[in-house]
Amino acid sequence: MSQTHKRILLGISGGIAAYKCAELVRRLKDQACEVRVVMTESAKQFITPLTMQAVSGEPVADSLLDPAAEAAMGHIELAKWADLVLVAPASSNIIAKMAAGIADDLLTTLLLATPAKVAIAPAMNQQMYAHPATQANLSTLANREVAIWGPGQGEQACGDVGKGRMLEPHELVALALGELTPEAPLLAGKTVTITAGPTREALDPVRYISNHSSGKMGYALAEAALALGAHVHLISGPVALTPPPDCDVHMVSSALDMHQAAMKLAPNSDVFIGCAAVADYRAADIAEQKIKKQGDEMTLTLVKNPDIIADVAALTAQRPYTVGFAAETQDVAQYAQGKLKNKGLDMICANDVSQAGIGFNANDNALTLFWDKEQQSLPLASKSELALTVVKAIAGKLN
Ligand code: C5P
């Protein structure tokens, strides 16, 4: 690896997600990465080399047979320069070429010539992604230790909905940094159980009460704990996120389901992090049939859900180090410290959700950690970066 350990060769292939590459390069540069861009011919139909040159601050390479570019930095030199080669977006075409070892342009040639780690961020129509040919090519690449990041799920540029969206720039940056700066295995041999996302409290067979929790913070914590070498159980409510590979995922719906999973896993865990936005109440009775429209008003009777994290913290034998989250809109420190005490937690991570751009559904967050009589403020950062700081702080408190 280079001295900076952060030299990234970004290969852009032809796909609509290429428009996100300008943001990707800017975010990588914010993280002190050196970035050089190589584009395929079709990538240039989606984003201009001039844009990529402006954001990377380096000339963009796009031709194997360009004497000027070869004189500046030959393609083998460029292949050796990189600590990481990231192909984003990776179209089905370039994935197929990589699997077959074809080298018919600069990017595919570099991919064969580089000794560096290669990662790809697939992005294509969901049908093309699901096609057995693409899946077979991806397995070939995975067997060759190419890291496959994503794709994500959701609405696609073509109007389809499904798996095939390129991961967002901030997610790719977190993965790239994770690849380039391996973390010390502070949680090796430890088991960490994390709850994430909302719960759904059914009213009848078609309706439920829930909240806007996206699950992003809990999933980022799972990723961070994995990066520190932990065995991770992720107990997740319904969210639109792809869980990190390598963790044990337990999908649940209601608070009672989440409680049951948590009480089963917590006694065998070293750390329990309650990041889920658990519904405080559920319907006293779930109607067997769809509730019919009645008068102008209706009354629902709700009963209290168990407090999952308080029950974990109250375990007497095999009690894990227990960490809660507190989303507050006012008097953050006071309420958080109250919860730390009342729920019997070891640590609480508080955030002020009244501030725009952080907390629920956002990609960024700011937290204050409270434990014993101490506290630590973690300024605004991506949820991935914050998660790593939180998990490292937890690791420092074990034993
Ligand atoms: O009381 P409040 O919901 O603000 O507390 C937040 C913390 O408690 C979070 O860590 C959340 O995951 C956890 N919690 C829980 N079970 C509940 C309610 C909250 O585990 N029923």
Coordinates of N, CA, C and O and ligand atoms in Angstrom, one line a residue, residues 195 255 258 272-280 305-310 323-328 339 343 345 348, ligand 1:
T195 N -30.5 -4.0 18.2 CA -31.8 -3.9 17.6 C -31.8 -2.6 16.7 O -31.2 -1.6 17.0
A255 N -43.1 -5.2 18.6 CA -42.2 -5.0 19.8 C -42.2 -6.4 20.5 O -41.1 -6.7 21.1
M258 N -39.7 -8.5 18.8 CA -38.3 -8.0 19.0 C -37.9 -8.3 20.5 O -36.7 -8.7 20.7
F272 N -25.1 -5.4 24.2 CA -26.4 -5.3 23.6 C -26.7 -3.8 23.3 O -26.5 -3.0 24.2
I273 N -26.9 -3.5 22.1 CA -27.2 -2.1 21.7 C -28.7 -2.0 21.2 O -29.0 -2.6 20.2
G274 N -29.4 -1.2 22.0 CA -30.9 -1.0 21.6 C -31.0 0.3 20.8 O -31.0 1.4 21.3
C275 N -31.0 0.1 19.5 CA -31.0 1.3 18.6 C -32.4 1.4 18.0 O -32.7 2.3 17.3
A276 N -33.2 0.3 18.2 CA -34.6 0.3 17.5 C -35.5 1.4 18.1 O -35.3 1.7 19.3
A277 N -36.4 1.9 17.3 CA -37.4 2.8 17.8 C -38.6 2.0 18.0 O -39.5 1.7 17.2
V278 N -38.6 1.4 19.2 CA -39.7 0.5 19.6 C -41.0 1.2 19.9 O -40.9 2.2 20.7
A279 N -42.1 0.7 19.4 CA -43.4 1.4 19.7 C -43.6 1.2 21.2 O -43.5 0.1 21.7
D280 N -44.0 2.3 21.9 CA -44.3 2.2 23.3 C -45.5 1.4 23.6 O -45.7 0.8 24.7
N305 N -46.1 -1.7 25.7 CA -45.2 -2.8 25.3 C -44.1 -3.0 26.4 O -43.8 -2.0 27.1
P306 N -43.5 -4.1 26.4 CA -42.3 -4.3 27.3 C -41.2 -3.3 26.9 O -41.1 -3.0 25.7
D307 N -40.4 -2.9 27.9 CA -39.3 -2.1 27.5 C -38.1 -3.0 27.3 O -37.6 -3.6 28.3
I308 N -37.8 -3.3 26.1 CA -36.8 -4.3 25.7 C -35.5 -4.1 26.4 O -34.9 -5.0 27.1
I309 N -35.0 -2.9 26.2 CA -33.6 -2.6 26.7 C -33.6 -2.7 28.3 O -32.6 -3.1 28.9
A310 N -34.6 -2.2 28.9 CA -34.7 -2.2 30.4 C -34.7 -3.7 30.8 O -34.0 -4.0 31.8
V323 N -26.3 -0.8 26.0 CA -26.3 0.6 25.5 C -27.6 1.0 24.8 O -28.1 0.2 24.0
G324 N -28.1 2.1 25.2 CA -29.4 2.6 24.7 C -29.2 3.8 23.8 O -28.1 4.4 23.8
F325 N -30.2 4.2 23.1 CA -30.3 5.4 22.3 C -31.4 6.3 22.9 O -32.4 5.7 23.3
A326 N -31.2 7.6 22.8 CA -32.3 8.4 23.2 C -32.4 9.5 22.2 O -31.5 10.3 22.0
A327 N -33.6 9.6 21.5 CA -33.8 10.7 20.5 C -34.7 11.7 21.3 O -35.8 11.3 21.7
E328 N -34.2 12.9 21.4 CA -34.9 13.9 22.2 C -35.1 15.2 21.4 O -34.2 15.4 20.5
K339 N -32.8 8.5 31.5 CA -33.0 7.1 30.9 C -31.9 6.2 31.2 O -32.1 5.0 31.5
K343 N -33.5 3.0 33.2 CA -33.5 1.8 32.5 C -32.3 0.9 32.9 O -32.2 -0.2 32.4
L345 N -29.0 1.3 32.3 CA -28.1 1.1 31.2 C -26.7 1.4 31.6 O -26.4 2.1 32.6
I348 N -25.6 5.5 27.3 CA -26.7 6.0 26.4 C -26.2 7.0 25.4 O -25.3 7.8 25.7
Ligands
C5P1 O1 -37.8 5.4 26.3 P1 -37.3 5.7 24.9 O2 -38.1 5.0 23.9 O3 -36.9 7.1 24.6 O4 -35.8 4.9 25.0 C1 -35.1 4.7 24.0 C2 -34.2 3.5 24.2 O5 -34.9 2.4 24.7 C3 -33.7 3.0 22.9 O6 -32.4 2.4 23.1 C4 -34.7 2.0 22.5 O7 -34.2 1.0 21.6 C5 -35.1 1.4 23.8 N1 -36.5 0.9 23.9 C6 -36.7 -0.5 24.1 N2 -38.0 -0.9 24.3 C7 -39.0 -0.1 24.3 C8 -38.8 1.3 24.1 C9 -37.5 1.8 24.0 O8 -35.8 -1.3 24.0 N3 -40.3 -0.5 24.5

